[in-house]
CSV table of C-alpha atoms (C1' of nucleotides) in Angstrom, one decimal:
chain,number,residue,atom,x,y,z
A,2,MET,CA,-228.1,-144.1,68.2
A,3,THR,CA,-225.2,-145.8,66.6
A,4,TRP,CA,-223.0,-145.2,63.2
A,5,ASN,CA,-221.8,-148.4,62.7
A,6,THR,CA,-218.3,-147.2,60.7
A,7,SER,CA,-216.4,-149.6,59.5
A,8,VAL,CA,-212.9,-149.1,60.7
A,9,ASP,CA,-210.5,-149.2,58.1
A,10,GLN,CA,-212.6,-149.8,54.9
A,11,ALA,CA,-211.8,-148.7,51.1
A,12,GLU,CA,-207.9,-149.3,51.3
A,13,ARG,CA,-208.4,-150.9,47.6
A,14,GLY,CA,-206.0,-149.8,45.3
A,15,SER,CA,-203.6,-148.3,47.5
A,16,ALA,CA,-200.5,-150.0,45.1
A,17,GLY,CA,-199.8,-148.5,41.7
A,18,ALA,CA,-196.7,-145.4,41.4
A,19,PRO,CA,-198.0,-142.4,41.0
A,20,THR,CA,-200.7,-143.0,42.6
A,21,THR,CA,-204.4,-141.9,42.0
A,22,ALA,CA,-207.0,-143.7,42.7
A,23,THR,CA,-209.6,-144.5,39.6
A,24,ALA,CA,-213.1,-144.9,41.6
A,25,PRO,CA,-214.6,-142.3,44.2
A,26,THR,CA,-213.5,-143.5,47.6
A,27,THR,CA,-214.6,-140.8,49.1
A,28,PRO,CA,-219.3,-139.1,49.0
A,29,THR,CA,-218.9,-135.7,49.5
A,30,ALA,CA,-220.4,-134.5,52.5
A,31,PRO,CA,-220.5,-131.5,55.2
A,32,SER,CA,-218.4,-131.9,57.6
A,33,LEU,CA,-220.5,-132.4,61.3
A,34,LEU,CA,-218.4,-132.1,63.6
A,35,THR,CA,-218.3,-128.2,64.6
A,36,GLN,CA,-215.8,-129.1,67.6
A,37,PRO,CA,-212.6,-131.7,67.2
A,38,ARG,CA,-213.5,-135.0,68.1
A,39,VAL,CA,-213.0,-135.1,71.8
A,40,CYS,CA,-211.8,-139.2,72.0
A,41,SER,CA,-210.3,-141.0,75.2
A,42,VAL,CA,-207.3,-141.7,71.8
A,43,ALA,CA,-207.0,-137.8,72.5
A,44,ARG,CA,-207.5,-138.0,76.6
A,45,ALA,CA,-204.5,-140.5,76.5
A,46,LEU,CA,-202.1,-138.4,74.7
A,47,GLU,CA,-203.2,-135.4,76.9
A,48,VAL,CA,-202.1,-137.8,80.0
A,49,VAL,CA,-199.1,-139.0,78.3
A,50,GLY,CA,-198.7,-137.8,75.0
A,51,GLU,CA,-196.0,-135.4,75.3
A,52,ARG,CA,-193.2,-135.2,74.1
A,53,TRP,CA,-190.2,-137.8,76.6
A,54,SER,CA,-193.7,-139.0,78.5
A,55,LEU,CA,-194.4,-142.2,77.1
A,56,LEU,CA,-190.2,-142.8,77.4
A,57,VAL,CA,-190.2,-141.8,80.4
A,58,ILE,CA,-193.1,-144.5,81.4
A,59,ARG,CA,-190.8,-147.0,79.7
A,60,GLU,CA,-187.8,-146.7,81.7
A,61,VAL,CA,-190.0,-146.8,85.4
A,62,THR,CA,-191.7,-150.2,84.1
A,63,PHE,CA,-187.7,-150.9,83.1
A,64,GLY,CA,-187.3,-149.7,87.0
A,65,VAL,CA,-184.8,-147.1,86.3
A,66,ARG,CA,-186.6,-145.2,88.7
A,67,ARG,CA,-184.5,-141.7,89.3
A,68,PHE,CA,-184.5,-139.4,88.3
A,69,ASP,CA,-180.5,-139.3,87.1
A,70,ALA,CA,-181.1,-142.4,86.3
A,71,ILE,CA,-184.3,-141.4,84.0
A,72,GLN,CA,-182.3,-138.2,83.1
A,73,ALA,CA,-180.2,-140.6,81.7
A,74,ALA,CA,-181.9,-143.0,80.0
A,75,THR,CA,-183.6,-140.5,78.7
A,76,GLY,CA,-181.6,-137.7,77.2
A,77,ALA,CA,-184.8,-135.5,77.8
A,78,PRO,CA,-184.0,-132.3,79.5
A,79,ARG,CA,-183.9,-132.0,83.3
A,80,ALA,CA,-186.3,-129.2,82.9
A,81,VAL,CA,-188.3,-130.3,80.5
A,82,LEU,CA,-187.7,-134.0,83.0
A,83,THR,CA,-189.2,-131.5,85.4
A,84,GLU,CA,-192.3,-131.2,84.2
A,85,ARG,CA,-193.0,-134.4,82.7
A,86,LEU,CA,-192.4,-136.0,86.2
A,87,ALA,CA,-194.4,-134.0,88.0
A,88,GLY,CA,-197.5,-133.7,85.2
A,89,LEU,CA,-197.5,-138.1,85.1
A,90,VAL,CA,-197.6,-138.0,89.6
A,91,ARG,CA,-200.3,-135.6,89.3
A,92,ALA,CA,-202.2,-137.8,86.7
A,93,GLY,CA,-202.1,-140.1,88.9
A,94,VAL,CA,-199.0,-142.3,86.8
A,95,LEU,CA,-196.6,-141.6,88.8
A,96,GLU,CA,-196.1,-141.8,92.2
A,97,ARG,CA,-192.8,-140.2,93.8
A,98,VAL,CA,-191.7,-141.5,97.0
A,99,THR,CA,-189.0,-141.2,99.9
A,100,TYR,CA,-187.0,-144.2,100.3
A,101,ARG,CA,-183.4,-144.3,102.6
A,102,GLU,CA,-180.7,-147.1,102.0
A,103,ALA,CA,-179.4,-148.3,105.4
A,104,GLY,CA,-176.8,-146.0,106.2
A,105,SER,CA,-177.9,-142.9,103.1
A,106,ARG,CA,-179.5,-139.6,103.2
A,107,THR,CA,-183.3,-139.7,101.8
A,108,ARG,CA,-184.0,-139.8,98.1
A,109,TRP,CA,-186.6,-139.5,95.9
A,110,GLU,CA,-187.8,-142.3,93.3
A,111,TYR,CA,-190.9,-142.3,91.2
A,112,ARG,CA,-192.8,-145.4,90.9
A,113,LEU,CA,-195.7,-146.6,88.1
A,114,THR,CA,-199.2,-146.8,90.4
A,115,PRO,CA,-201.6,-149.1,89.2
A,116,ALA,CA,-203.0,-147.2,86.5
A,117,GLY,CA,-199.4,-146.6,85.6
A,118,ARG,CA,-199.0,-150.5,85.1
A,119,GLU,CA,-201.7,-150.3,82.8
A,120,LEU,CA,-200.0,-148.5,80.0
A,121,ALA,CA,-197.7,-151.1,79.3
A,122,PRO,CA,-199.7,-152.3,76.9
A,123,VAL,CA,-199.2,-148.8,75.1
A,124,LEU,CA,-195.0,-149.4,74.9
A,125,SER,CA,-195.7,-152.5,73.5
A,126,ALA,CA,-198.0,-152.3,70.7
A,127,LEU,CA,-195.4,-148.8,69.9
A,128,ARG,CA,-192.6,-151.3,70.6
A,129,GLN,CA,-194.0,-154.5,68.3
A,130,TRP,CA,-194.5,-151.4,65.9
A,131,GLY,CA,-191.4,-149.7,65.6
A,132,ASP,CA,-189.6,-153.7,66.3
A,133,ARG,CA,-191.3,-154.4,62.8
A,134,HIS,CA,-190.7,-151.0,60.4
A,135,LEU,CA,-187.9,-149.5,62.2
A,136,ALA,CA,-185.5,-152.0,63.7
A,137,GLY,CA,-181.6,-151.8,62.4
A,138,GLU,CA,-179.8,-154.3,60.8
A,139,ASP,CA,-179.7,-156.5,63.8
A,140,GLY,CA,-182.9,-156.7,64.4
A,141,PRO,CA,-184.8,-155.9,67.3
A,142,PRO,CA,-182.4,-153.7,70.1
A,143,ALA,CA,-184.1,-155.5,72.3
A,144,THR,CA,-187.6,-158.6,73.4
A,145,PHE,CA,-189.4,-159.2,75.3
A,146,THR,CA,-191.0,-163.2,76.7
A,147,HIS,CA,-193.7,-164.7,78.2
A,148,ALA,CA,-191.8,-165.3,81.9
A,149,GLY,CA,-193.2,-168.7,82.1
A,150,CYS,CA,-192.4,-169.8,78.6
A,151,GLY,CA,-189.9,-168.2,77.6
A,152,ALA,CA,-192.0,-167.5,73.8
A,153,PRO,CA,-191.8,-163.7,72.6
A,154,VAL,CA,-194.9,-161.2,74.1
A,155,ARG,CA,-196.6,-159.7,71.6
A,156,VAL,CA,-200.0,-157.7,71.9
A,157,GLN,CA,-203.0,-157.8,69.7
A,158,HIS,CA,-206.8,-157.7,69.6
A,159,VAL,CA,-209.0,-160.0,71.3
A,160,CYS,CA,-212.2,-160.1,71.6
A,161,GLU,CA,-214.5,-160.8,74.6
A,162,ALA,CA,-215.6,-163.5,73.0
A,163,GLY,CA,-212.4,-164.8,73.0
A,164,HIS,CA,-211.6,-164.8,69.1
A,165,VAL,CA,-208.1,-163.5,68.1
A,166,ILE,CA,-208.6,-160.5,65.3
A,167,GLU,CA,-206.5,-160.7,63.0
A,168,ASN,CA,-207.8,-157.7,61.2
A,169,THR,CA,-208.6,-154.2,62.0
A,170,ARG,CA,-211.6,-154.9,59.1
A,171,GLU,CA,-213.1,-157.2,61.6
A,172,ILE,CA,-213.6,-153.9,64.1
A,173,SER,CA,-216.6,-152.3,64.3
A,174,ARG,CA,-217.2,-148.5,65.3
A,175,LYS,CA,-220.3,-148.7,67.7
A,176,ALA,CA,-221.5,-145.5,69.2
A,177,GLY,CA,-219.6,-142.5,69.5
A,178,PRO,CA,-219.0,-138.7,67.1
A,179,PRO,CA,-220.4,-139.8,63.9
A,180,VAL,CA,-217.2,-139.9,61.5
A,181,THR,CA,-217.1,-137.5,58.9
A,182,SER,CA,-216.0,-137.4,55.2
B,13,MET,CA,-175.6,-161.4,75.6
B,14,THR,CA,-178.8,-161.3,77.7
B,15,TRP,CA,-179.7,-159.1,80.7
B,16,ASN,CA,-183.1,-160.5,81.5
B,17,THR,CA,-184.7,-157.9,83.4
B,18,SER,CA,-188.2,-159.0,85.1
B,19,VAL,CA,-190.4,-155.8,83.8
B,20,ASP,CA,-192.2,-153.6,86.3
B,21,GLN,CA,-190.6,-156.4,90.1
B,22,ALA,CA,-191.4,-154.3,93.2
B,23,GLU,CA,-194.4,-152.5,93.8
B,24,ARG,CA,-194.4,-153.2,96.5
B,25,GLY,CA,-195.0,-150.8,99.8
B,26,SER,CA,-197.3,-148.2,96.9
B,27,ALA,CA,-199.9,-148.5,98.9
B,28,GLY,CA,-199.8,-145.5,102.2
B,29,ALA,CA,-200.9,-142.0,102.6
B,30,PRO,CA,-197.9,-140.1,102.7
B,31,THR,CA,-195.9,-142.7,100.7
B,32,THR,CA,-193.0,-143.6,101.9
B,33,ALA,CA,-191.0,-146.7,101.6
B,34,THR,CA,-189.5,-148.5,104.1
B,35,ALA,CA,-186.8,-150.9,102.4
B,36,PRO,CA,-184.6,-149.5,99.5
B,37,THR,CA,-186.2,-150.9,96.2
B,38,THR,CA,-183.1,-149.2,93.8
B,39,PRO,CA,-179.8,-150.7,94.7
B,40,THR,CA,-177.1,-148.0,94.5
B,41,ALA,CA,-174.8,-148.7,91.1
B,42,PRO,CA,-173.2,-146.1,88.7
B,43,SER,CA,-175.2,-145.6,85.7
B,44,LEU,CA,-174.4,-147.7,82.6
B,45,LEU,CA,-176.0,-145.4,80.6
B,46,THR,CA,-173.4,-142.8,78.4
B,47,GLN,CA,-176.1,-142.5,75.5
B,48,PRO,CA,-179.6,-142.6,75.8
B,49,ARG,CA,-181.4,-146.1,75.7
B,50,VAL,CA,-182.3,-146.3,71.9
B,51,CYS,CA,-185.1,-149.2,71.4
B,52,SER,CA,-187.6,-149.5,69.2
B,53,VAL,CA,-190.2,-147.3,71.0
B,54,ALA,CA,-188.3,-144.5,70.7
B,55,ARG,CA,-188.1,-145.0,66.9
B,56,ALA,CA,-192.0,-145.7,67.5
B,57,LEU,CA,-192.4,-142.4,68.4
B,58,GLU,CA,-190.2,-140.0,66.2
B,59,VAL,CA,-192.5,-141.1,64.0
B,60,VAL,CA,-196.0,-141.4,65.1
B,61,GLY,CA,-194.9,-139.5,68.9
B,62,GLU,CA,-195.0,-135.8,67.7
B,63,ARG,CA,-198.5,-133.8,69.1
B,64,TRP,CA,-201.7,-135.0,66.5
B,65,SER,CA,-200.1,-137.2,64.3
B,66,LEU,CA,-201.6,-140.2,66.5
B,67,LEU,CA,-205.1,-137.6,65.9
B,68,VAL,CA,-204.4,-137.5,62.5
B,69,ILE,CA,-204.2,-141.1,62.7
B,70,ARG,CA,-207.1,-142.5,64.1
B,71,GLU,CA,-209.5,-140.0,61.4
B,72,VAL,CA,-208.0,-142.2,58.8
B,73,THR,CA,-208.7,-145.1,60.5
B,74,PHE,CA,-212.0,-143.9,60.8
B,75,GLY,CA,-211.8,-143.1,57.0
B,76,VAL,CA,-211.6,-139.2,57.1
B,77,ARG,CA,-209.4,-138.7,54.6
B,78,ARG,CA,-209.2,-134.9,53.4
B,79,PHE,CA,-207.0,-132.7,54.5
B,80,ASP,CA,-210.1,-130.4,55.4
B,81,ALA,CA,-212.4,-133.3,57.4
B,82,ILE,CA,-209.5,-134.5,59.0
B,83,GLN,CA,-208.3,-131.0,60.4
B,84,ALA,CA,-212.1,-130.1,61.4
B,85,ALA,CA,-211.7,-133.8,63.1
B,86,THR,CA,-208.6,-133.3,65.2
B,87,GLY,CA,-208.2,-129.3,65.7
B,88,ALA,CA,-205.1,-129.1,64.4
B,89,PRO,CA,-203.7,-125.7,62.9
B,90,ARG,CA,-203.4,-126.0,60.0
B,91,ALA,CA,-200.1,-125.6,58.7
B,92,VAL,CA,-199.1,-128.7,61.9
B,93,LEU,CA,-201.6,-130.6,60.0
B,94,THR,CA,-199.5,-129.7,56.4
B,95,GLU,CA,-196.3,-130.9,58.0
B,96,ARG,CA,-197.5,-133.8,60.2
B,97,LEU,CA,-199.4,-134.9,57.3
B,98,ALA,CA,-195.9,-135.3,55.0
B,99,GLY,CA,-194.7,-136.1,57.6
B,100,LEU,CA,-195.8,-139.2,58.1
B,101,VAL,CA,-196.2,-139.6,54.4
B,102,ARG,CA,-192.6,-139.2,54.7
B,103,ALA,CA,-192.5,-141.9,57.2
B,104,GLY,CA,-194.7,-144.6,54.7
B,105,VAL,CA,-197.3,-144.5,57.2
B,106,LEU,CA,-199.8,-142.5,55.5
B,107,GLU,CA,-200.0,-142.6,51.2
B,108,ARG,CA,-201.0,-139.7,49.4
B,109,VAL,CA,-203.4,-140.2,46.4
B,110,THR,CA,-205.6,-137.7,44.2
B,111,TYR,CA,-208.7,-139.0,43.1
B,112,ARG,CA,-211.6,-137.8,41.7
B,113,GLU,CA,-215.6,-137.6,41.9
B,114,ALA,CA,-217.7,-137.7,39.3
B,115,GLY,CA,-218.0,-134.5,37.4
B,116,SER,CA,-215.7,-133.0,40.0
B,117,ARG,CA,-212.2,-132.1,40.2
B,118,THR,CA,-209.3,-134.0,41.5
B,119,ARG,CA,-208.1,-134.1,44.7
B,120,TRP,CA,-206.5,-135.6,47.6
B,121,GLU,CA,-207.0,-137.7,49.9
B,122,TYR,CA,-204.8,-139.7,52.9
B,123,ARG,CA,-205.0,-143.4,53.2
B,124,LEU,CA,-202.9,-145.7,55.9
B,125,THR,CA,-200.0,-147.5,54.1
B,126,PRO,CA,-200.0,-151.0,55.3
B,127,ALA,CA,-197.6,-150.2,58.1
B,128,GLY,CA,-200.7,-147.3,58.7
B,129,ARG,CA,-203.1,-150.4,59.1
B,130,GLU,CA,-200.3,-151.8,62.3
B,131,LEU,CA,-200.3,-148.8,64.1
B,132,ALA,CA,-203.7,-149.8,65.3
B,133,PRO,CA,-202.8,-151.4,68.3
B,134,VAL,CA,-201.3,-148.2,68.9
B,135,LEU,CA,-204.4,-146.4,68.8
B,136,SER,CA,-206.8,-149.2,70.6
B,137,ALA,CA,-204.5,-149.6,73.2
B,138,LEU,CA,-204.5,-145.8,74.2
B,139,ARG,CA,-208.3,-145.6,73.7
B,140,GLN,CA,-209.0,-149.3,76.5
B,141,TRP,CA,-206.5,-146.7,78.6
B,142,GLY,CA,-208.3,-143.6,78.3
B,143,ASP,CA,-211.4,-144.9,78.6
B,144,ARG,CA,-209.9,-146.8,81.6
B,145,HIS,CA,-209.3,-143.7,83.8
B,146,LEU,CA,-209.8,-140.7,82.1
B,147,ALA,CA,-213.6,-141.3,80.6
B,148,GLY,CA,-215.8,-138.9,81.7
B,149,GLU,CA,-220.0,-139.6,83.0
B,150,ASP,CA,-221.3,-141.1,81.0
B,151,GLY,CA,-218.5,-143.9,79.8
B,152,PRO,CA,-216.4,-144.1,76.6
B,153,PRO,CA,-217.2,-142.1,73.5
B,154,ALA,CA,-217.2,-144.8,71.6
B,155,THR,CA,-217.0,-148.3,71.8
B,156,PHE,CA,-215.8,-151.0,69.1
B,157,THR,CA,-216.9,-154.6,68.1
B,158,HIS,CA,-215.6,-157.8,66.6
B,159,ALA,CA,-218.1,-156.7,63.7
B,160,GLY,CA,-218.3,-161.1,63.2
B,161,CYS,CA,-220.2,-162.1,66.8
B,162,GLY,CA,-220.3,-158.1,68.4
B,163,ALA,CA,-218.6,-158.0,71.4
B,164,PRO,CA,-216.1,-155.6,72.5
B,165,VAL,CA,-213.1,-155.7,71.0
B,166,ARG,CA,-209.6,-154.8,73.2
B,167,VAL,CA,-205.7,-155.0,73.3
B,168,GLN,CA,-203.9,-157.8,75.3
B,169,HIS,CA,-201.0,-159.2,76.0
B,170,VAL,CA,-200.1,-163.0,74.5
B,171,CYS,CA,-197.1,-164.4,73.7
B,172,GLU,CA,-196.1,-167.3,70.8
B,173,ALA,CA,-197.2,-170.0,72.3
B,174,GLY,CA,-201.1,-169.1,73.1
B,175,HIS,CA,-200.9,-167.5,76.4
B,176,VAL,CA,-202.6,-164.9,77.5
B,177,ILE,CA,-200.4,-162.7,79.8
B,178,GLU,CA,-202.5,-160.6,83.2
B,179,ASN,CA,-200.0,-159.5,84.4
B,180,THR,CA,-196.6,-157.3,82.8
B,181,ARG,CA,-195.1,-159.8,86.0
B,182,GLU,CA,-195.0,-162.1,83.7
B,183,ILE,CA,-193.2,-160.5,81.5
B,184,SER,CA,-189.3,-161.0,80.8
B,185,ARG,CA,-186.8,-158.4,79.5
B,186,LYS,CA,-183.9,-160.3,77.3
B,187,ALA,CA,-181.0,-157.9,75.5
B,188,GLY,CA,-180.7,-155.0,74.7
B,189,PRO,CA,-178.3,-152.1,76.4
B,190,PRO,CA,-178.1,-152.9,80.3
B,191,VAL,CA,-181.5,-151.3,82.9
B,192,THR,CA,-179.6,-149.0,85.0
B,193,SER,CA,-181.0,-147.8,88.5
C,13,DC,C1',-164.5,-127.4,106.8
C,14,DT,C1',-164.3,-129.0,102.3
C,15,DT,C1',-166.1,-132.2,98.5
C,16,DC,C1',-169.8,-135.0,96.1
C,17,DT,C1',-173.9,-136.2,94.6
C,18,DG,C1',-178.4,-136.2,93.4
C,19,DA,C1',-182.1,-133.8,92.4
C,20,DG,C1',-183.5,-129.9,90.4
C,21,DT,C1',-183.6,-124.4,88.7
C,22,DT,C1',-181.7,-120.7,86.3
C,23,DC,C1',-180.8,-119.0,81.8
C,24,DG,C1',-180.5,-117.3,76.9
C,25,DA,C1',-181.2,-118.8,72.4
C,26,DT,C1',-183.9,-122.0,69.4
C,27,DC,C1',-187.4,-124.2,68.1
C,28,DT,C1',-192.5,-125.3,67.5
C,29,DA,C1',-197.4,-124.0,67.3
C,30,DC,C1',-201.0,-121.0,68.2
C,31,DG,C1',-204.9,-118.8,64.8
C,32,DA,C1',-206.0,-115.9,62.2
C,33,DA,C1',-206.1,-113.9,57.0
C,34,DC,C1',-204.7,-114.8,52.2
C,35,DC,C1',-203.7,-117.4,48.4
C,36,DT,C1',-204.2,-119.9,44.1
C,37,DA,C1',-206.6,-122.7,40.9
C,38,DG,C1',-210.1,-125.9,39.2
C,39,DA,C1',-215.6,-125.8,39.0
C,40,DT,C1',-220.1,-123.1,39.1
C,41,DG,C1',-223.3,-119.5,38.0
C,42,DA,C1',-225.3,-114.6,36.1
D,11,DT,C1',-216.7,-112.0,31.2
D,12,DC,C1',-216.6,-111.9,35.5
D,13,DA,C1',-216.7,-113.3,40.3
D,14,DT,C1',-218.0,-116.9,43.2
D,15,DC,C1',-216.9,-120.8,45.8
D,16,DT,C1',-213.8,-124.6,47.2
D,17,DA,C1',-210.4,-127.3,48.9
D,18,DG,C1',-206.1,-127.6,49.8
D,19,DG,C1',-202.5,-125.7,51.8
D,20,DT,C1',-199.1,-120.5,52.8
D,21,DT,C1',-197.8,-117.0,55.2
D,22,DC,C1',-197.0,-114.8,59.0
D,23,DG,C1',-195.8,-112.6,64.3
D,24,DT,C1',-197.0,-114.1,69.2
D,25,DA,C1',-196.9,-117.1,72.3
D,26,DG,C1',-194.8,-120.5,74.3
D,27,DA,C1',-191.8,-125.3,74.8
D,28,DT,C1',-187.6,-127.2,74.6
D,29,DC,C1',-182.7,-127.4,74.5
D,30,DG,C1',-178.5,-127.7,76.7
D,31,DA,C1',-175.0,-125.8,80.4
D,32,DA,C1',-174.1,-123.4,84.3
D,33,DC,C1',-175.7,-122.7,88.7
D,34,DT,C1',-177.9,-124.4,93.3
D,35,DC,C1',-178.9,-126.3,97.3
D,36,DA,C1',-178.8,-129.7,101.6
D,37,DG,C1',-178.0,-133.6,103.8
D,38,DA,C1',-173.6,-136.9,104.0
D,39,DA,C1',-168.6,-138.4,103.7
D,40,DG,C1',-163.7,-137.3,104.8
DNA sequence: CTTCTGAGTTCGATCTACGAACCTAGATGA
DNA sequence: TCATCTAGGTTCGTAGATCGAACTCAGAAG
């Protein structure tokens, strides 16, 4: 079965001031969902959606790997950080390994697993949105460039046939639980 | 000033079982951050990082716009949903507009603003990660395709010179607060 | 033997989330 | 006229999460 529900259709009329839609936009229908929708977005948020989780991953991505350094860079309370790190290790996003510098005692550090590394587009997408909509007067606090050519990096939708998708209206949803109005 | 810190370097040695790094990977240095790092990721998470926020945006993206329908689809407690919707409206991600169906009373609905629509890559990146790492036995609960050609849609890093970036090691960080170890 | 440091724990005070029940105004029906 | 239904919230008491500050503990250095 296939519900081909156009994502993000019908944004007409979103201009005026005392915002009032003049045309009926939402057909009346009983809710078909008796359970909350389960989707990969929800599942992913169970892993990385808690407060501090993505900031921790941001730091580890930057190469900040020790507890105290992650704590300082994120500002997370230590007890919460302990819990988040343990959760991310349990989820397979980070791994906790010992390391020893010459002439120093054994310490712990946290590293991204391959699965953790694949969260990079999530961070990039958030950063891109924040840069665009929440940056201060002096522009984005940091910029990211392609090491090969020096050009700025961004994330974008593409299809597997190689088309770049500029507008979310070009994306269709196939299968999955019904969309209710 | 430019710190050109390679993102995601040094993943060597992340293979063995009783995970122990044999080489020193983290040069000892005092933390240079006296304040938590401010970046666009953190700023974006202040807007969409609370529990339920992104699921609400997911639903509105699907065209689910009424309070009760969003509540049913996300499973968020009503009081929390009220607060999230108000926060997202305040942040300029959603707008709350009245609409009237023929012969029916006035109702409210929530719509994405242009800024809200630009969160689509965040949702897609989360979905993609969840599909890859958390999908159940029967595969992803929903799939998304390019309306033009029918091919599956994904998000990826590209640079503005047009290169597709397959590996996060190809991304450099320029400027911004120092990375501490 | 004392101090230092990294990596957490513990603690009491908030803060937030939770589910269930309740409220209100417009439409509908008897 | 009166009761009922519905959409879109509020209210409430409880339970769990978060906060910052202080404390702990083990290994290394002096």
